Short mmCIF file of C-alpha atoms and ligand atoms in Angstrom, two decimals:
data_model
loop_
_atom_site.label_atom_id
_atom_site.label_comp_id
_atom_site.label_asym_id
_atom_site.label_seq_id
_atom_site.Cartn_x
_atom_site.Cartn_y
_atom_site.Cartn_z
CA UNK Z 618 0.00 0.00 0.00
CA UNK Z 619 1.35 3.42 -0.80
CA UNK Z 620 2.08 5.89 1.92
CA UNK Z 621 -0.72 8.43 2.33
CA UNK Z 622 0.82 10.08 5.38
CA UNK Z 623 2.74 12.72 3.54
CA UNK Z 624 0.28 13.21 0.76
CA UNK Z 625 0.63 16.64 -0.80
CA UNK Z 626 -1.90 17.55 -3.40
CA UNK Z 627 -0.78 20.03 -6.03
CA UNK Z 628 -2.67 21.60 -8.85
CA UNK Z 629 -1.41 20.28 -12.17
CA UNK Z 630 0.74 23.32 -12.77
CA UNK Z 631 2.26 22.62 -9.42
CA UNK Z 632 1.99 26.14 -8.14
CA UNK Z 633 -0.62 25.82 -5.43
CA UNK Z 634 -0.56 23.30 -2.67
CA UNK Z 635 -3.44 21.90 -0.69
CA UNK Z 636 -2.65 19.59 2.12
CA UNK Z 637 -4.54 16.40 2.59
CA UNK Z 638 -2.65 15.03 5.53
CA UNK Z 639 -2.63 16.51 8.99
CA UNK Z 640 0.99 15.41 9.34
CA UNK Z 641 2.28 17.59 6.55
CA UNK Z 642 3.72 21.01 7.21
CA UNK Z 643 2.45 23.52 4.68
CA UNK Z 644 5.04 24.48 2.14
CA UNK Z 645 5.08 26.05 -1.25
CA UNK Z 646 6.44 23.85 -3.96
CA UNK Z 647 7.05 24.85 -7.49
CA UNK Z 648 6.68 22.03 -9.93
CA UNK Z 649 7.59 21.16 -12.58
CA UNK Z 650 11.19 21.95 -11.79
CA UNK Z 651 13.42 22.00 -14.80
CA UNK Z 652 16.88 20.64 -14.23
CA UNK Z 653 16.00 18.86 -11.01
CA UNK Z 654 17.46 15.49 -11.95
CA UNK Z 655 17.25 12.65 -11.37
CA UNK Z 656 13.50 12.32 -11.34
CA UNK Z 657 10.90 9.59 -11.51
CA UNK Z 658 7.16 10.01 -12.07
CA UNK Z 659 4.38 7.46 -12.27
CA UNK Z 660 0.64 7.05 -12.56
CA UNK Z 661 -1.78 6.91 -9.63
CA UNK Z 662 -1.36 6.84 -5.88
CA UNK Z 663 0.48 3.55 -5.81
CA UNK Z 664 3.15 5.36 -7.80
CA UNK Z 665 4.39 7.05 -4.61
CA UNK Z 666 5.78 3.83 -3.21
CA UNK Z 667 6.90 2.58 -6.61
CA UNK Z 668 8.80 5.83 -7.22
CA UNK Z 669 10.54 5.49 -3.86
CA UNK Z 670 11.84 2.08 -4.94
CA UNK Z 671 13.02 3.48 -8.27
CA UNK Z 672 14.64 6.38 -6.43
CA UNK Z 673 17.02 3.99 -4.62
CA UNK Z 674 18.63 3.27 -7.99
CA UNK Z 675 18.52 6.85 -9.28
CA UNK Z 676 20.00 8.41 -6.18
CA UNK Z 677 23.03 6.12 -6.44
CA UNK Z 678 23.63 7.29 -10.00
CA UNK Z 679 22.08 4.16 -11.49
CA UNK Z 680 20.41 3.83 -14.89
CA UNK Z 681 16.84 4.93 -15.45
CA UNK Z 682 15.98 1.58 -17.03
CA UNK Z 683 17.01 -0.26 -13.85
CA UNK Z 684 15.08 2.23 -11.76
CA UNK Z 685 11.79 1.85 -13.64
CA UNK Z 686 11.98 -1.94 -13.64
CA UNK Z 687 12.59 -2.01 -9.88
CA UNK Z 688 9.91 0.62 -9.26
CA UNK Z 689 7.00 -1.00 -11.04
CA UNK Z 690 7.78 -4.37 -9.45
CA UNK Z 691 6.36 -2.93 -6.20
CA UNK Z 692 2.72 -2.79 -7.36
CA UNK Z 693 3.27 -6.00 -9.37
CA UNK Z 694 4.01 -7.76 -6.07
CA UNK Z 695 1.32 -6.06 -3.98
CA UNK Z 696 -1.37 -8.59 -3.16
CA UNK Z 697 -3.83 -5.84 -2.27
CA UNK Z 698 -3.57 -4.48 -5.76
CA UNK Z 699 -5.92 -6.18 -8.20
CA UNK Z 700 -4.89 -4.25 -11.28
CA UNK Z 701 -1.20 -4.99 -11.69
CA UNK Z 702 0.76 -8.23 -11.51
CA UNK Z 703 0.04 -11.06 -9.10
CA UNK Z 704 -3.52 -11.03 -7.76
CA UNK Z 705 -4.73 -8.96 -10.72
CA UNK Z 706 -8.37 -9.52 -11.58
CA UNK Z 707 -8.84 -12.23 -14.19
CA UNK Z 708 -10.52 -12.12 -17.56
CA UNK Z 709 -14.09 -13.35 -17.87
CA UNK Z 710 -12.89 -16.97 -18.18
CA UNK Z 711 -10.93 -16.74 -14.94
CA UNK Z 712 -7.43 -16.34 -16.40
CA UNK Z 713 -5.08 -13.70 -14.98
CA UNK Z 714 -3.29 -12.40 -18.07
CA UNK Z 715 -0.61 -9.74 -17.67
CA UNK Z 716 0.70 -7.05 -20.02
CA UNK Z 717 3.91 -5.03 -19.66
CA UNK Z 718 6.52 -3.15 -21.64
CA UNK Z 719 9.77 -1.31 -21.07
CA UNK Z 720 11.79 1.12 -23.19
CA UNK Z 721 15.28 2.45 -22.58
CA UNK Z 722 17.23 5.53 -23.59
CA UNK Z 723 18.75 3.83 -26.63
CA UNK Z 724 15.39 3.10 -28.25
CA UNK Z 725 15.46 -0.54 -27.18
CA UNK Z 726 12.14 -1.97 -26.09
CA UNK Z 727 10.56 -5.20 -24.96
CA UNK Z 728 7.06 -6.33 -24.19
CA UNK Z 729 4.89 -9.22 -23.08
CA UNK Z 730 1.14 -9.45 -23.56
CA UNK Z 731 -1.58 -11.78 -22.33
CA UNK Z 732 1.05 -13.67 -20.36
CA UNK Z 733 -0.17 -16.07 -17.67
CA UNK Z 734 1.48 -17.64 -14.61
CA UNK Z 735 4.46 -15.26 -14.23
CA UNK Z 736 4.34 -12.72 -11.42
CA UNK Z 737 6.70 -10.04 -12.75
CA UNK Z 738 5.85 -9.30 -16.38
CA UNK Z 739 8.05 -6.20 -16.44
CA UNK Z 740 11.16 -8.32 -15.90
CA UNK Z 741 10.15 -10.63 -18.73
CA UNK Z 742 9.57 -7.60 -20.98
CA UNK Z 743 13.09 -6.47 -20.12
CA UNK Z 744 14.50 -9.89 -20.96
CA UNK Z 745 12.64 -9.86 -24.29
CA UNK Z 746 14.35 -6.53 -24.94
CA UNK Z 747 17.80 -7.69 -23.94
CA UNK Z 748 17.95 -11.38 -24.82
CA UNK Z 749 15.82 -11.90 -27.90
CA UNK Z 750 15.81 -10.49 -31.42
CA UNK Z 751 12.14 -9.54 -30.87
CA UNK Z 752 10.15 -6.78 -29.24
CA UNK Z 753 7.03 -8.61 -28.13
CA UNK Z 754 6.13 -12.10 -26.92
CA UNK Z 755 2.55 -13.07 -26.16
CA UNK Z 756 0.55 -15.74 -24.38
CA UNK Z 757 2.05 -19.16 -23.80
CA UNK Z 758 5.18 -18.21 -25.78
CA UNK Z 759 5.90 -15.44 -23.29
CA UNK Z 760 5.34 -17.77 -20.33
CA UNK Z 761 7.59 -20.39 -21.91
CA UNK Z 762 10.35 -17.83 -22.43
CA UNK Z 763 10.01 -16.67 -18.80
CA UNK Z 764 10.34 -20.23 -17.51
CA UNK Z 765 13.40 -20.78 -19.72
CA UNK Z 766 14.88 -17.66 -18.11
CA UNK Z 767 14.41 -19.17 -14.65
CA UNK Z 768 11.11 -17.63 -13.58
CA UNK Z 769 8.65 -19.71 -11.60
CA UNK Z 770 5.37 -20.74 -13.21
CA UNK Z 771 2.73 -20.10 -10.55
CA UNK Z 772 -0.95 -19.58 -10.05
CA UNK Z 773 -1.72 -15.85 -10.11
CA UNK Z 774 -5.44 -16.03 -9.36
CA UNK Z 775 -5.68 -15.47 -5.63
CA UNK Z 776 -8.82 -16.17 -3.55
CA UNK Z 777 -9.77 -12.45 -3.29
CA UNK Z 778 -9.62 -12.01 -7.08
CA UNK Z 779 -11.43 -15.28 -7.67
CA UNK Z 780 -14.20 -14.15 -5.33
CA UNK Z 781 -14.59 -10.85 -7.18
CA UNK Z 782 -14.68 -12.68 -10.52
CA UNK Z 783 -17.39 -15.07 -9.29
CA UNK Z 784 -19.36 -12.10 -8.04
CA UNK Z 785 -18.95 -10.43 -11.44
CA UNK Z 786 -20.12 -13.57 -13.23
CA UNK Z 787 -23.56 -13.22 -11.62
CA UNK Z 788 -24.32 -10.29 -13.93
CA UNK Z 789 -21.40 -10.69 -16.32
CA UNK Z 790 -21.68 -7.07 -17.40
CA UNK Z 791 -18.47 -5.56 -18.80
CA UNK Z 792 -18.53 -1.99 -17.62
CA UNK Z 793 -15.18 -0.37 -16.79
CA UNK Z 794 -15.55 2.04 -13.89
CA UNK Z 795 -13.83 5.42 -13.98
CA UNK Z 796 -10.95 5.94 -11.52
CA UNK Z 797 -11.44 2.77 -9.56
CA UNK Z 798 -7.99 3.30 -8.06
CA UNK Z 799 -9.69 5.80 -5.77
CA UNK Z 800 -12.24 3.29 -4.61
CA UNK Z 801 -9.90 0.87 -2.98
CA UNK Z 802 -11.16 -2.37 -1.63
CA UNK Z 803 -14.55 -2.41 -3.29
CA UNK Z 804 -15.57 -5.81 -4.56
CA UNK Z 805 -16.34 -6.83 -8.10
CA UNK Z 806 -15.88 -4.58 -11.09
CA UNK Z 807 -15.56 -1.38 -9.08
CA UNK Z 808 -11.85 -1.97 -8.79
CA UNK Z 809 -11.09 -3.06 -12.26
CA UNK Z 810 -8.42 -0.95 -13.86
CA UNK Z 811 -5.31 1.04 -13.15
CA UNK Z 812 -1.97 0.57 -14.63
CA UNK Z 813 1.36 1.76 -13.43
CA UNK Z 814 3.23 3.72 -16.06
CA UNK Z 815 6.58 5.05 -14.86
CA UNK Z 816 9.06 7.45 -16.48
CA UNK Z 817 12.52 8.23 -15.10
CA UNK Z 818 15.46 10.42 -15.99
CA UNK Z 819 18.71 9.41 -14.39
CA UNK Z 820 21.57 11.62 -13.25
CA UNK Z 821 23.17 11.22 -16.68
CA UNK Z 822 20.04 12.72 -18.24
CA UNK Z 823 18.92 9.47 -19.86
CA UNK Z 824 15.23 8.58 -20.01
CA UNK Z 825 13.49 5.20 -19.69
CA UNK Z 826 9.96 4.03 -19.01
CA UNK Z 827 7.97 0.99 -17.92
CA UNK Z 828 4.31 0.12 -17.95
CA UNK Z 829 2.61 -2.91 -16.38
CA UNK Z 830 -0.97 -4.04 -15.78
CA UNK Z 831 -3.37 -6.93 -15.52
CA UNK Z 832 -5.49 -4.99 -17.99
CA UNK Z 833 -9.20 -4.39 -17.77
CA UNK Z 834 -10.80 -6.77 -15.29
CA UNK Z 835 -13.18 -9.32 -16.78
CA UNK Z 836 -12.03 -8.53 -20.31
CA UNK Z 837 -12.51 -11.10 -23.06
CA UNK Z 838 -9.95 -13.89 -22.98
CA UNK Z 839 -7.10 -12.84 -25.27
CA UNK Z 840 -7.84 -9.12 -25.04
CA UNK Z 841 -4.72 -6.93 -24.96
CA UNK Z 842 -4.84 -3.25 -24.06
CA UNK Z 843 -2.46 -0.40 -24.72
CA UNK Z 844 -0.07 -1.05 -21.85
CA UNK Z 845 2.29 -3.55 -23.55
CA UNK Z 846 2.15 -1.75 -26.90
CA UNK Z 847 5.10 0.49 -27.58
CA UNK Z 848 3.79 3.84 -28.76
CA UNK Z 849 0.38 3.35 -27.14
CA UNK Z 850 0.88 2.64 -23.42
CA UNK Z 851 4.48 3.86 -23.35
CA UNK Z 852 6.99 5.65 -25.50
CA UNK Z 853 10.43 7.10 -24.86
CA UNK Z 854 12.68 9.12 -27.13
CA UNK Z 855 15.85 10.09 -25.32
CA UNK Z 856 16.17 13.30 -27.35
CA UNK Z 857 12.71 14.50 -26.41
CA UNK Z 858 11.08 12.79 -23.42
CA UNK Z 859 8.70 10.01 -22.51
CA UNK Z 860 4.99 9.40 -22.09
CA UNK Z 861 2.73 6.74 -20.64
CA UNK Z 862 -0.99 6.11 -20.49
CA UNK Z 863 -3.61 4.68 -18.18
CA UNK Z 864 -7.30 4.02 -18.57
CA UNK Z 865 -9.32 2.31 -21.26
CA UNK Z 866 -6.61 1.04 -23.56
CA UNK Z 867 -8.71 0.71 -26.69
CA UNK Z 868 -8.92 4.51 -27.01
CA UNK Z 869 -5.21 4.90 -26.31
CA UNK Z 870 -4.33 2.39 -29.03
CA UNK Z 871 -6.68 4.06 -31.55
CA UNK Z 872 -4.70 7.27 -31.15
CA UNK Z 873 -1.22 5.77 -30.61
CA UNK Z 874 -1.34 7.94 -27.51
CA UNK Z 875 2.12 7.88 -25.95
CA UNK Z 876 3.91 8.24 -29.27
CA UNK Z 877 1.65 11.17 -30.08
CA UNK Z 878 2.50 12.88 -26.79
CA UNK Z 879 6.24 12.49 -27.35
CA UNK Z 880 5.99 13.77 -30.93
CA UNK Z 881 4.01 16.79 -29.75
CA UNK Z 882 6.70 17.53 -27.17
CA UNK Z 883 9.25 17.32 -29.99
CA UNK Z 884 7.27 20.08 -31.72
CA UNK Z 885 7.53 22.25 -28.63
CA UNK Z 886 4.41 21.38 -26.64
CA UNK Z 887 4.86 21.29 -22.88
CA UNK Z 888 4.28 17.85 -21.33
CA UNK Z 889 0.86 18.90 -20.06
CA UNK Z 890 -0.19 20.50 -23.36
CA UNK Z 891 0.93 17.39 -25.25
CA UNK Z 892 -1.08 15.14 -22.90
CA UNK Z 893 -4.09 17.42 -23.32
CA UNK Z 894 -3.90 17.27 -27.10
CA UNK Z 895 -3.79 13.46 -26.96
CA UNK Z 896 -6.86 13.45 -24.71
CA UNK Z 897 -8.62 15.85 -27.11
CA UNK Z 898 -8.10 13.44 -30.00
CA UNK Z 899 -10.21 10.94 -28.08
CA UNK Z 900 -12.85 13.55 -27.30
CA UNK Z 901 -13.02 14.72 -30.91
CA UNK Z 902 -13.15 11.28 -32.49
CA UNK Z 903 -15.44 9.54 -30.00
CA UNK Z 904 -17.28 12.10 -27.87
CA UNK Z 905 -19.93 9.62 -26.75
CA UNK Z 906 -17.36 7.09 -25.53
CA UNK Z 907 -15.07 9.77 -24.06
CA UNK Z 908 -17.78 10.89 -21.62
CA UNK Z 909 -18.07 7.43 -20.13
CA UNK Z 910 -14.46 6.39 -19.69
CA UNK Z 911 -11.20 7.45 -18.14
CA UNK Z 912 -7.95 7.89 -20.05
CA UNK Z 913 -4.98 9.73 -18.61
CA UNK Z 914 -1.57 10.57 -20.05
CA UNK Z 915 1.57 11.40 -18.12
CA UNK Z 916 4.69 12.86 -19.74
CA UNK Z 917 8.15 14.19 -19.01
CA UNK Z 918 10.49 16.11 -21.28
CA UNK Z 919 14.25 16.00 -21.53
CA UNK Z 920 14.57 18.90 -19.07
CA UNK Z 921 12.67 17.01 -16.40
CA UNK Z 922 9.49 19.07 -16.75
CA UNK Z 923 6.42 16.91 -16.35
CA UNK Z 924 2.70 17.15 -16.85
CA UNK Z 925 -0.46 15.12 -17.20
CA UNK Z 926 -3.97 15.37 -18.54
CA UNK Z 927 -6.98 13.08 -18.31
CA UNK Z 928 -10.51 12.83 -19.59
CA UNK Z 929 -12.08 12.71 -16.14
CA UNK Z 930 -11.38 14.08 -12.69
CA UNK Z 931 -9.56 11.80 -10.28
CA UNK Z 932 -6.40 10.95 -12.21
CA UNK Z 933 -3.30 11.61 -10.17
CA UNK Z 934 0.39 10.97 -10.52
CA UNK Z 935 3.37 10.62 -8.21
CA UNK Z 936 6.63 12.56 -8.47
CA UNK Z 937 9.93 11.83 -6.78
CA UNK Z 938 13.08 13.92 -7.06
CA UNK Z 939 15.65 15.58 -4.83
CA UNK Z 940 13.05 18.01 -3.53
CA UNK Z 941 10.46 15.50 -2.44
CA UNK Z 942 10.01 11.77 -2.59
CA UNK Z 943 6.28 11.54 -1.97
CA UNK Z 944 4.35 14.00 -4.06
CA UNK Z 945 0.98 13.04 -5.41
CA UNK Z 946 -0.36 15.55 -7.90
CA UNK Z 947 -3.84 15.85 -9.38
CA UNK Z 948 -3.79 15.84 -13.15
CA UNK Z 949 -5.97 18.36 -14.97
CA UNK Z 950 -8.89 16.96 -16.87
CA UNK Z 951 -11.31 17.70 -19.69
CA UNK Z 952 -14.64 16.96 -18.02
C1 SD4 V 182 -5.68 -1.50 -20.36
N1 SD4 V 182 -4.72 0.67 -20.01
O1 SD4 V 182 -5.49 -2.70 -20.26
C2 SD4 V 182 -4.97 -0.60 -19.37
C3 SD4 V 182 -5.75 -0.51 -18.13
C4 SD4 V 182 -5.45 0.69 -17.32
O2 SD4 V 182 -5.85 2.16 -15.70
O3 SD4 V 182 -4.61 1.45 -17.55
N2 SD4 V 182 -6.12 1.03 -16.36
O4 SD4 V 182 -6.43 -0.99 -21.16
#
C-alpha cells in the first residue's frame, strides 16, 4: 500500500498546494522543476511507493531503465492491488493475463502481452528486450520464455480475485468504472483498472519508461490493451522525453497515444499541453465514448518538466526527485 501520510496535493501546474494530511507542514512547492534530476514520475497513488523504490537506484547514479523496472515491481508484487501483476483480476474466463513493456534511452524496447502464470511481467519484458531479437512475446510463448529464463510458473489467481470474478459472473456485465484506483477495496468490477506507467530520468540525463498491468478486469480472454504496446501505453525518445498512459486502452491504441504525446513535445508542446492534445483526439473522435471512460496521459520532457492530462477528474500521478520523494499531484482533466 502506498504511503498516504505525507500526501501533498498540487494543482497540475504545481503552483498551489493543498494539504490532505494533517501530518504535513504547509510548504510552497514549485513544480515542474526543470533541471532537477534525477527524477521519476508514475501514474496513480500507488506510484508514490513505486517511485521510492526506483529512487534507490537513481539516487546512487544508477540507470533509469534499472530504476523503472525495480519501481513498477512494487505494485506488481502487492497482493492488495488487483490491477497490476500477481492477484490482478482475471478475464471473464478466470485467467489472470498480464501485459507489460519497457523502453530504454537507446530506443530498445521489450514487451509481453496476455502472459499467464508469471508474477513479474516487467522483468520478462526487459528480458525480451535484452535477450531476444524480438520486441514482443505473447501468451504461452511469453510464459515459456520466462520459464526458460528461470522464472517460476505459478498460479496468479488469488482467492480475493477469484471471489470478485465469481461475483462479477452473476451479472457478467463488462462496464469499466472510472478511476477505480480511488475506490480501494470495493468488490467486483468497481476496482477493475489502473496501470502503473513510470518514467525516469537518471543523473546522466537518460530517459526510460515501464508500464505494467493486468489490464481491464473481466475482459474477453485474449484481449490486450495499450499497456504492452510500444507507442500506445508507453513511448520514450531520449532526445525529447517520454509518455505513458492509463485508462481504457482501446482509445489509447486508436490514437497511438504515448507516441503522439512524445511527438508533440518534440514540436515544442509542454508535457501537459501534449497530454491534453492526446486526450482531445479521443474527445473529438469519439465524444460519446469519451464521456463514459477514463484515459490519462503522463509525460516528461528532456529537461525534467512533467505534466499530465486526463478525460475525467480523479487521475493523479506521483513525483519523486531531490526536492520531495512523496508528491501526489492531481492531473488536470477535460470533463
Ligand atoms: C488497459 N490501459 O489494459 C490498461 C488498463 C489501465 O488504468 O490502464 N487502467 O487498457
